[in-house]
């Protein structure tokens, strides 16, 4: 004998109604939690507001027979030695070259800039005394002709103190370790 036909029809009708109800609930929920293109643009703009975009400029002592040092400066706000850096600009590479030329008193045509890579990361800002998200773009600047003043182990231009330091010297500097070691690590990865 088997199950009467009316019971089978009733079971399938009930299952159909339950399935339809569940589908309607899912559709309503998906409309309510829909992530749109506009939502994505808003999220991207929020990220742009939090990210602090800076270009890190690496200059090696290529005037030496065996270049192994990088140019750093004494940053008073951070209280440590930093690689040269500038806030990103719309025309970033030209902007960097013009500032390098002015800051280091080097002819513009003697500077060649090469992009190395980018890192986005969060770190504590010594100047703002809070954590910030940074987007750092790394460049290496090849200088054709170094002025004699810049060839010294340390020098000053326009009140800013510069120094040539090797990677081991940067790695063992206590202030650099505490406040800017992530940059030293990124440079080691990229160069």
Coordinates of C-alpha atoms in Angstrom, one line a residue:
X1 CA 0.0 0.0 0.0
X2 CA 1.8 3.2 0.3
X3 CA 1.2 6.7 1.3
X4 CA -2.1 8.2 0.0
X5 CA -1.7 10.7 -2.8
X6 CA -3.4 13.5 -0.8
X7 CA -0.7 13.2 2.0
X8 CA 2.1 13.5 -0.6
X9 CA 0.5 16.5 -2.3
X10 CA 0.0 18.2 1.1
X11 CA 3.7 17.6 2.1
X12 CA 4.9 19.0 -1.2
X13 CA 2.6 22.0 -1.0
X14 CA 3.8 22.7 2.5
X15 CA 7.4 22.4 1.5
X16 CA 6.8 24.7 -1.5
X17 CA 5.2 27.3 0.7
X18 CA 8.1 27.1 3.2
X19 CA 10.7 27.3 0.4
X20 CA 8.8 30.3 -1.1
X21 CA 8.6 32.0 2.3
X22 CA 12.3 31.5 2.9
X23 CA 13.1 32.9 -0.6
X24 CA 11.1 36.0 0.0
X25 CA 12.8 36.6 3.4
X26 CA 16.2 36.2 1.7
X27 CA 15.3 38.6 -1.0
X28 CA 14.1 41.2 1.5
X29 CA 17.3 40.7 3.6
X30 CA 19.6 41.1 0.6
X31 CA 17.9 44.3 -0.4
X32 CA 18.3 45.6 3.1
X33 CA 22.1 44.7 3.3
X34 CA 23.0 45.5 -0.3
X35 CA 26.5 46.9 -0.7
X36 CA 26.4 49.2 -3.6
X37 CA 28.9 51.0 -5.8
X38 CA 28.2 54.2 -4.0
X39 CA 28.9 52.4 -0.7
X40 CA 32.3 51.3 -2.1
X41 CA 33.2 54.8 -3.2
X42 CA 32.3 56.2 0.2
X43 CA 34.5 53.6 1.9
X44 CA 37.4 54.4 -0.4
X45 CA 37.0 58.1 0.3
X46 CA 37.0 57.3 4.1
X47 CA 40.3 55.4 3.6
X48 CA 41.8 58.3 1.7
X49 CA 40.9 60.6 4.7
X50 CA 42.8 58.4 7.2
X51 CA 45.8 57.4 5.1
X52 CA 48.7 59.7 5.3
X53 CA 50.4 59.6 1.9
X54 CA 54.2 60.2 1.9
X55 CA 57.0 59.5 -0.4
X56 CA 60.2 58.2 1.1
X57 CA 63.3 59.2 -0.9
X58 CA 66.4 57.1 -0.7
X59 CA 69.8 58.6 -1.7
X60 CA 72.9 56.4 -1.5
X61 CA 76.4 57.8 -1.3
X62 CA 77.2 56.8 -4.9
X63 CA 80.1 59.3 -4.9
X64 CA 82.0 56.7 -2.9
X65 CA 83.8 53.7 -4.5
X66 CA 81.6 51.3 -2.5
X67 CA 78.3 53.1 -1.7
X68 CA 76.7 51.6 1.4
X69 CA 75.2 54.6 3.2
X70 CA 71.9 56.4 3.0
X71 CA 71.2 60.1 3.4
X72 CA 69.0 60.8 6.5
X73 CA 68.1 64.0 8.3
X74 CA 67.5 64.9 12.0
X75 CA 63.8 65.3 12.3
X76 CA 63.0 67.5 15.4
X77 CA 59.3 66.6 15.5
X78 CA 59.9 62.9 15.5
X79 CA 63.1 63.1 17.5
X80 CA 65.0 60.7 15.3
X81 CA 66.8 60.4 12.0
X82 CA 64.5 59.9 9.0
X83 CA 65.0 59.2 5.3
X84 CA 64.1 62.3 3.2
X85 CA 60.4 62.4 2.7
X86 CA 57.6 64.6 1.2
X87 CA 53.8 64.5 1.4
X88 CA 52.5 63.1 -1.9
X89 CA 51.5 65.6 -4.5
X90 CA 49.4 65.4 -7.7
X91 CA 52.5 65.5 -9.9
X92 CA 54.5 63.6 -7.4
X93 CA 57.8 62.8 -9.2
X94 CA 58.3 66.3 -10.5
X95 CA 57.3 67.7 -7.1
X96 CA 59.9 65.4 -5.4
X97 CA 62.7 66.3 -7.8
X98 CA 62.0 70.1 -7.4
X99 CA 62.1 69.8 -3.6
X100 CA 65.3 67.6 -3.6
X101 CA 66.9 70.2 -5.9
X102 CA 66.0 73.1 -3.6
X103 CA 66.6 71.3 -0.3
X104 CA 70.0 69.8 -1.3
X105 CA 71.1 72.5 -3.7
X106 CA 71.5 70.0 -6.5
X107 CA 70.8 70.9 -10.2
X108 CA 67.4 69.5 -11.2
X109 CA 68.8 67.7 -14.3
X110 CA 71.3 65.9 -12.1
X111 CA 68.5 64.0 -10.3
X112 CA 67.0 60.8 -11.6
X113 CA 64.1 59.3 -9.6
X114 CA 63.0 55.6 -9.7
X115 CA 60.0 54.2 -8.1
X116 CA 60.7 51.1 -5.8
X117 CA 57.3 50.2 -4.3
X118 CA 54.6 51.1 -1.8
X119 CA 53.7 50.0 1.7
X120 CA 50.4 50.7 3.6
X121 CA 50.6 50.2 7.3
X122 CA 49.6 51.5 10.6
X123 CA 52.1 53.0 13.1
X124 CA 52.3 55.4 16.0
X125 CA 52.9 59.0 14.9
X126 CA 55.5 60.6 17.2
X127 CA 54.4 64.1 16.1
X128 CA 50.6 63.5 16.5
X129 CA 50.9 61.2 19.5
X130 CA 48.4 58.7 18.0
X131 CA 48.2 55.7 15.6
X132 CA 47.8 56.6 11.9
X133 CA 47.5 54.7 8.7
X134 CA 50.3 55.6 6.3
X135 CA 50.7 54.9 2.6
X136 CA 54.5 55.2 1.9
X137 CA 55.8 55.3 -1.7
X138 CA 59.5 54.5 -1.9
X139 CA 61.8 56.1 -4.5
X140 CA 65.5 56.0 -5.0
X141 CA 67.2 59.2 -6.3
X142 CA 70.3 58.8 -8.4
X143 CA 72.4 62.0 -8.2
X144 CA 74.8 62.5 -11.1
X145 CA 76.9 65.3 -9.4
X146 CA 77.1 65.7 -5.7
X147 CA 78.2 69.1 -4.4
X148 CA 81.3 68.9 -2.2
X149 CA 79.3 69.9 0.9
X150 CA 77.0 66.9 0.6
X151 CA 80.0 64.5 0.4
X152 CA 80.8 65.1 4.0
X153 CA 79.7 62.5 6.6
X154 CA 77.4 65.1 8.1
X155 CA 76.4 68.6 6.9
X156 CA 73.8 71.3 7.3
X157 CA 71.8 73.1 4.6
X158 CA 69.3 75.8 5.5
X159 CA 69.3 74.8 9.1
X160 CA 68.5 71.2 8.4
X161 CA 71.1 68.6 9.6
X162 CA 71.9 65.7 7.3
X163 CA 74.0 62.6 7.8
X164 CA 75.1 59.6 5.8
X165 CA 74.4 56.4 7.7
X166 CA 74.8 52.7 6.8
X167 CA 71.9 50.2 7.3
X168 CA 73.7 48.7 10.4
X169 CA 74.1 52.2 11.9
X170 CA 70.4 52.9 11.4
X171 CA 69.4 49.5 12.8
X172 CA 71.4 50.1 16.0
X173 CA 70.2 53.7 16.6
X174 CA 67.8 53.5 19.6
X175 CA 65.6 56.3 18.4
X176 CA 65.3 54.8 14.9
X177 CA 64.5 51.4 16.4
X178 CA 61.8 52.8 18.6
X179 CA 60.2 55.3 16.2
X180 CA 61.0 54.4 12.6
X181 CA 62.3 50.8 12.4
X182 CA 59.5 49.8 10.0
X183 CA 60.9 52.2 7.4
X184 CA 64.4 50.7 7.8
X185 CA 62.9 47.2 7.3
X186 CA 61.0 48.3 4.2
X187 CA 64.1 49.9 2.7
X188 CA 66.1 46.7 3.3
X189 CA 63.3 44.7 1.5
X190 CA 63.2 47.1 -1.5
X191 CA 66.9 48.0 -2.0

